[in-house]
PDB file of C-alpha atoms in Angstrom:
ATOM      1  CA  UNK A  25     315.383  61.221  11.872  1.00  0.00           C
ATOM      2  CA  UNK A  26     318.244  63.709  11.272  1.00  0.00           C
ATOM      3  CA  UNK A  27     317.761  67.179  10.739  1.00  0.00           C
ATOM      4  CA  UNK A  28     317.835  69.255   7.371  1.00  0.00           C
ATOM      5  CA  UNK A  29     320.541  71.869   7.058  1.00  0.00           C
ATOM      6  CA  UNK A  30     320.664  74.332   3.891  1.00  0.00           C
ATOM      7  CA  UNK A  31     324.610  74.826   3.540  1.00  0.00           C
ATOM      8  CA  UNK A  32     326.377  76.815   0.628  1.00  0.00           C
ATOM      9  CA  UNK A  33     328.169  74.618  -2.061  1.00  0.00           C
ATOM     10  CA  UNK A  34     331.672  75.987  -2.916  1.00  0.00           C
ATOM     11  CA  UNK A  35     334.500  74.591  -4.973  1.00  0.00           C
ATOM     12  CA  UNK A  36     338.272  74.544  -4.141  1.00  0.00           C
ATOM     13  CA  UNK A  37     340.823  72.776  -5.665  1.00  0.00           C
ATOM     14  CA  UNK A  38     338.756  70.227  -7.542  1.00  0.00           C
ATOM     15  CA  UNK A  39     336.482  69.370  -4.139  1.00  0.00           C
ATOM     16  CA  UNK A  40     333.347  70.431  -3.030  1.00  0.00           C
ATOM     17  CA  UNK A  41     332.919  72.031   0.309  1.00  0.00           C
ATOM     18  CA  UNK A  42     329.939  73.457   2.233  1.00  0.00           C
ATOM     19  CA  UNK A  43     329.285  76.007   4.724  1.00  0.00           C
ATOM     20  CA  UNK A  44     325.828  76.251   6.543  1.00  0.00           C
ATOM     21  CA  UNK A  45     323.865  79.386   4.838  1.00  0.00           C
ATOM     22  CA  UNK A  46     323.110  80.645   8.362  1.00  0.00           C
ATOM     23  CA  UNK A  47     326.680  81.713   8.639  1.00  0.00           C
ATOM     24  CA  UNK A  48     326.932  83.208   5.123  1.00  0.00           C
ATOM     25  CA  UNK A  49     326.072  86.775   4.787  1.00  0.00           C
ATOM     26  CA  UNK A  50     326.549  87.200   1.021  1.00  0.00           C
ATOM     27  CA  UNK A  51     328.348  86.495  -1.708  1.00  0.00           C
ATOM     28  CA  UNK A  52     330.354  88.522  -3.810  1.00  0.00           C
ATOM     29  CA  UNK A  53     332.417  89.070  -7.151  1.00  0.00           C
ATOM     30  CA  UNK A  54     336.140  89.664  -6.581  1.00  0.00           C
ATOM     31  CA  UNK A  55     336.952  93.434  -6.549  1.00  0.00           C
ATOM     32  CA  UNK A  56     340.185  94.946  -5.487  1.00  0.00           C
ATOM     33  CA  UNK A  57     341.462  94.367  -1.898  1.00  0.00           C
ATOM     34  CA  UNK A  58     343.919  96.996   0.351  1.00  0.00           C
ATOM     35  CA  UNK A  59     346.676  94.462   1.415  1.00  0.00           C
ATOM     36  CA  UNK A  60     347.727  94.934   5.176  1.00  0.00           C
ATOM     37  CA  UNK A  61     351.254  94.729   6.179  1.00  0.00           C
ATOM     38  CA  UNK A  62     352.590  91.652   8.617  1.00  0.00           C
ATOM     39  CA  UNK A  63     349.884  89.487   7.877  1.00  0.00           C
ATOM     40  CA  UNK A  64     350.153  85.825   7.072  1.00  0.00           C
ATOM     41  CA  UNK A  65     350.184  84.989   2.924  1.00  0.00           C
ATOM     42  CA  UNK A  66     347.010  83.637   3.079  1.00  0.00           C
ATOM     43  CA  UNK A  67     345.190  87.268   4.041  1.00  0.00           C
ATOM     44  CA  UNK A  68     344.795  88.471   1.013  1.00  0.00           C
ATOM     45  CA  UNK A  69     343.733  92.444   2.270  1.00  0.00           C
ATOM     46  CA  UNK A  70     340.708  94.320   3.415  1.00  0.00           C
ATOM     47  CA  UNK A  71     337.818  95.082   1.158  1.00  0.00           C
ATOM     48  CA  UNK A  72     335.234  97.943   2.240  1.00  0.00           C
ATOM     49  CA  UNK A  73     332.073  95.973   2.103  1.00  0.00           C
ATOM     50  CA  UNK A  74     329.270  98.824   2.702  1.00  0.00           C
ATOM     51  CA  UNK A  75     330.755 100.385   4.858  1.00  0.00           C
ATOM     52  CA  UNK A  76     332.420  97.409   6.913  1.00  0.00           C
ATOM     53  CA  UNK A  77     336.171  96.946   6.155  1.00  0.00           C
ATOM     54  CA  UNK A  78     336.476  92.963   6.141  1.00  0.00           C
ATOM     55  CA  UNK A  79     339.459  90.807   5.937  1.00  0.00           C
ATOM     56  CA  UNK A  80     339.743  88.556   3.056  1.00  0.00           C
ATOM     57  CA  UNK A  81     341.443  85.075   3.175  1.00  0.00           C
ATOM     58  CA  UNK A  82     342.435  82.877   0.067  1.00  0.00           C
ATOM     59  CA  UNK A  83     340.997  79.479   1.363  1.00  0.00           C
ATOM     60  CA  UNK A  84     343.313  77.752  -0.800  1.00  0.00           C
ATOM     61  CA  UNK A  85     346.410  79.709   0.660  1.00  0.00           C
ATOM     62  CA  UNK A  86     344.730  79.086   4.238  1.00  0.00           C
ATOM     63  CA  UNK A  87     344.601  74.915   3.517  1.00  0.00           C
ATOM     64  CA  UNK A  88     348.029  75.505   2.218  1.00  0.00           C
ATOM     65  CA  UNK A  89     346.651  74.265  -1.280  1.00  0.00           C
ATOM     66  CA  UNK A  90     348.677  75.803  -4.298  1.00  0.00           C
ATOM     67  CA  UNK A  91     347.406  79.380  -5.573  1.00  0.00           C
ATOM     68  CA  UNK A  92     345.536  79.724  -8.546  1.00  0.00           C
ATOM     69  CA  UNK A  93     344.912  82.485 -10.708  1.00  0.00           C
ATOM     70  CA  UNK A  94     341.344  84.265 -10.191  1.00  0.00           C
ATOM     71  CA  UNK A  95     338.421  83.464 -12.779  1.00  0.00           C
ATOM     72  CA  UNK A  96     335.458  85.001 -13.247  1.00  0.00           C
ATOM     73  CA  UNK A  97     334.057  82.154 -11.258  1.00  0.00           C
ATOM     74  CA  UNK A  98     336.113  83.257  -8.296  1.00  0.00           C
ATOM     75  CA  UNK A  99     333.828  84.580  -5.702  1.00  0.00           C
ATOM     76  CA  UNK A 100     334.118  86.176  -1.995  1.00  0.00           C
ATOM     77  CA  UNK A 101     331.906  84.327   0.155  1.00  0.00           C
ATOM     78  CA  UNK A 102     331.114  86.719   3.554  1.00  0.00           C
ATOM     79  CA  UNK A 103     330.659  84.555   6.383  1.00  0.00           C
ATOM     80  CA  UNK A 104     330.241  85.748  10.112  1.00  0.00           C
ATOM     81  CA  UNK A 105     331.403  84.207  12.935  1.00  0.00           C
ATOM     82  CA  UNK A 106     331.140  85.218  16.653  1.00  0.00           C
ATOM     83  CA  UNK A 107     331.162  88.610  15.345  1.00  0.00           C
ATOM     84  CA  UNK A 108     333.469  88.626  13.207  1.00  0.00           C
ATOM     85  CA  UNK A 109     333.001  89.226   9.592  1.00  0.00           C
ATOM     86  CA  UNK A 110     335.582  87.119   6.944  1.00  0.00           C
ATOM     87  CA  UNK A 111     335.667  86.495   3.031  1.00  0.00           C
ATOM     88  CA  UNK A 112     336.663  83.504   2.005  1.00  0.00           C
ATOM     89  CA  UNK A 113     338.076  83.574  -1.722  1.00  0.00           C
ATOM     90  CA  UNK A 114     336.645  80.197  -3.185  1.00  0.00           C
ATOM     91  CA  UNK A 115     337.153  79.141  -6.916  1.00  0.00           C
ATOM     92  CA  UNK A 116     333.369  79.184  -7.747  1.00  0.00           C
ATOM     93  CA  UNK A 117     329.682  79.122  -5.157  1.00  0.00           C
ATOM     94  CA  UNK A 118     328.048  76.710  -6.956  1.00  0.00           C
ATOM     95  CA  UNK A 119     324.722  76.171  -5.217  1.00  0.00           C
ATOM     96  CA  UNK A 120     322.699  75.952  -1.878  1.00  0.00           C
ATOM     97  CA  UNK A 121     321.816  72.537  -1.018  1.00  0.00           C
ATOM     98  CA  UNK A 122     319.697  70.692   2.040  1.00  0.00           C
ATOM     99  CA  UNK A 123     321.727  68.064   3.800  1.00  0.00           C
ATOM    100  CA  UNK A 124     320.230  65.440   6.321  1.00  0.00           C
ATOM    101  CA  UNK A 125     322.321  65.326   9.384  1.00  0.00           C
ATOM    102  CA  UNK A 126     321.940  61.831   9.345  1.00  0.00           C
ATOM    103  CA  UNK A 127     324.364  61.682   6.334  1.00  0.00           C
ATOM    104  CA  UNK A 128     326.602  63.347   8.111  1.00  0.00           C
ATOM    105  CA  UNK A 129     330.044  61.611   9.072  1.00  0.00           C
ATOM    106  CA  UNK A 130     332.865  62.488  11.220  1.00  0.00           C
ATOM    107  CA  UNK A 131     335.890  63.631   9.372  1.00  0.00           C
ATOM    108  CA  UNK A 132     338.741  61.260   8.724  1.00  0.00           C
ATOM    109  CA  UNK A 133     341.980  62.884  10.310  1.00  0.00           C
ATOM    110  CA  UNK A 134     342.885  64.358   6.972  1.00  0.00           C
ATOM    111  CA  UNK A 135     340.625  65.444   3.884  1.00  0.00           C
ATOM    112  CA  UNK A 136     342.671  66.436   0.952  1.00  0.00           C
ATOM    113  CA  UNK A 137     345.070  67.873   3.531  1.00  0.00           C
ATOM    114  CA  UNK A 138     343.136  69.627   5.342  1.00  0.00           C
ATOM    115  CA  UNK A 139     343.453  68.630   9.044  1.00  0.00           C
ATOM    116  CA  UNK A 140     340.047  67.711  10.732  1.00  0.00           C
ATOM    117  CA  UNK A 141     339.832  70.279  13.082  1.00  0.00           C
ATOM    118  CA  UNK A 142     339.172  72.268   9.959  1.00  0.00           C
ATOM    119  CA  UNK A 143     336.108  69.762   9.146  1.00  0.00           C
ATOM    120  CA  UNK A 144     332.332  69.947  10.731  1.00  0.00           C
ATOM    121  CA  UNK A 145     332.113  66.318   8.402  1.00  0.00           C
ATOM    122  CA  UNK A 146     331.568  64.870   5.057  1.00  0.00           C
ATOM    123  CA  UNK A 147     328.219  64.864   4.031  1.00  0.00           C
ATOM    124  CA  UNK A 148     326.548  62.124   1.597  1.00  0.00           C
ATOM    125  CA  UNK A 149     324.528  63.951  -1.243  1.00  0.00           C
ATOM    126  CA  UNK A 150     322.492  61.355  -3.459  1.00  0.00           C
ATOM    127  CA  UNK A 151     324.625  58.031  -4.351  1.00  0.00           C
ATOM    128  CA  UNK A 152     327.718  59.910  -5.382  1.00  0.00           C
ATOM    129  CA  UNK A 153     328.112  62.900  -4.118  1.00  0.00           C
ATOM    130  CA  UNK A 154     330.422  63.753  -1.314  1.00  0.00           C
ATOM    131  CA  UNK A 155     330.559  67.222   0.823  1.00  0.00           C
ATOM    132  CA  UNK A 156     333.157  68.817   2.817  1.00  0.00           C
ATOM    133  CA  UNK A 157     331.815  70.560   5.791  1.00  0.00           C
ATOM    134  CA  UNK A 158     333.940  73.382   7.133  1.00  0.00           C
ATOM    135  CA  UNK A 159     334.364  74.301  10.823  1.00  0.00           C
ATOM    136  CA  UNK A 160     334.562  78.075  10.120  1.00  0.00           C
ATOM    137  CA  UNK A 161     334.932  78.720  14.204  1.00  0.00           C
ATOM    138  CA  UNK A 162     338.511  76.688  13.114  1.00  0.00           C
ATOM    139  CA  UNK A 163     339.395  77.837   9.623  1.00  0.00           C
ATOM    140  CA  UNK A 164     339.061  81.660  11.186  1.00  0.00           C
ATOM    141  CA  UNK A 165     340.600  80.801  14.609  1.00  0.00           C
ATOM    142  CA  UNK A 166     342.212  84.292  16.043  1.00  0.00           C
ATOM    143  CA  UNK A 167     344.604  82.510  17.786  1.00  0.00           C
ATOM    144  CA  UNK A 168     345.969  80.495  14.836  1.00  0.00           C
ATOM    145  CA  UNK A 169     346.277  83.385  12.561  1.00  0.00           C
ATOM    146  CA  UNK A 170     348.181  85.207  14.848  1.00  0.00           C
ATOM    147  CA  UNK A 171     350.332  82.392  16.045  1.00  0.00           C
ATOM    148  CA  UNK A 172     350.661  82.088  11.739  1.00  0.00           C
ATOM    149  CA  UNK A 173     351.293  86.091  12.083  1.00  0.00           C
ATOM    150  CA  UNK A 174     354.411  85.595  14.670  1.00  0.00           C
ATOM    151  CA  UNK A 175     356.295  82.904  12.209  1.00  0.00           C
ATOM    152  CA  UNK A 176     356.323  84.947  10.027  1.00  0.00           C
ATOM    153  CA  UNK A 177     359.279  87.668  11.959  1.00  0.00           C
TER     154      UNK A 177
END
């Protein structure tokens, strides 16, 4: 019997994605962001977060999905990962949900374009539901942004 994990359900682009709550230290409305020089499109700025200055990355811009203008559904969701805090523009947090590992599959090679190293899995949710799981270690990867960072000269 597989496991239950409580993940966040987020939309971009017309798909459903999830990130385990456990990572997620809040979410937020958007609110204006200092942009930093020399960093890659998809870092949208800094945003002073009580006191923490955190980057912010446009998911879409970091999946290379087309832009789209911000709603009032936009939100920042604040995740942490080995230390490091990150907001992740999404088009909308839609709800927490409790997945059973069991219904968890590997990802194909590519979801929606999004390579799979990006991907924990897809999750099944009910009869018709399906979930992207995010590897955030991945989607924040130092190395990669930097390397992203350098093409950019």
């Amino acid at each position: 019997m597989g496991e239950e994990m409580k993940v966040i359900v987020f939309a971009l682009a017309h798909e459903e994605y999830g990130v385990e709550v456990e990572k997620v230290r809040t979410i937020e409305r958007m609110q204006p962001m200092t942009r930093v020089p020399r960093t890659p499109e998809f870092v949208k700025g800094v945003i002073n977060l009580r006191g923490v200055v955190t980057p912010i990355i446009d998911l879409r811009g970091r999946f290379g999905f087309a832009e789209s203008d911000y709603t009032d559904n936009t939100r920042i969701i604040i995740v942490s990962v080995k230390e490091m805090e990150v907001g992740l523009i999404v088009d909308s947090a839609n709800d927490v949900t409790d997945i059973n590992t069991d219904n968890i599959d590997d990802p194909p090679e590519v979801v929606g374009g999004i390579k799979a190293k990006y991907l924990q899995g897809i999750a099944k949710i009910g009869d018709s539901r399906l979930l992207v799981l995010l590897n955030l270690e991945e989607v924040l990867n130092k190395s990669e942004i930097i390397q992203l960072e350098n093409q950019e000269e």
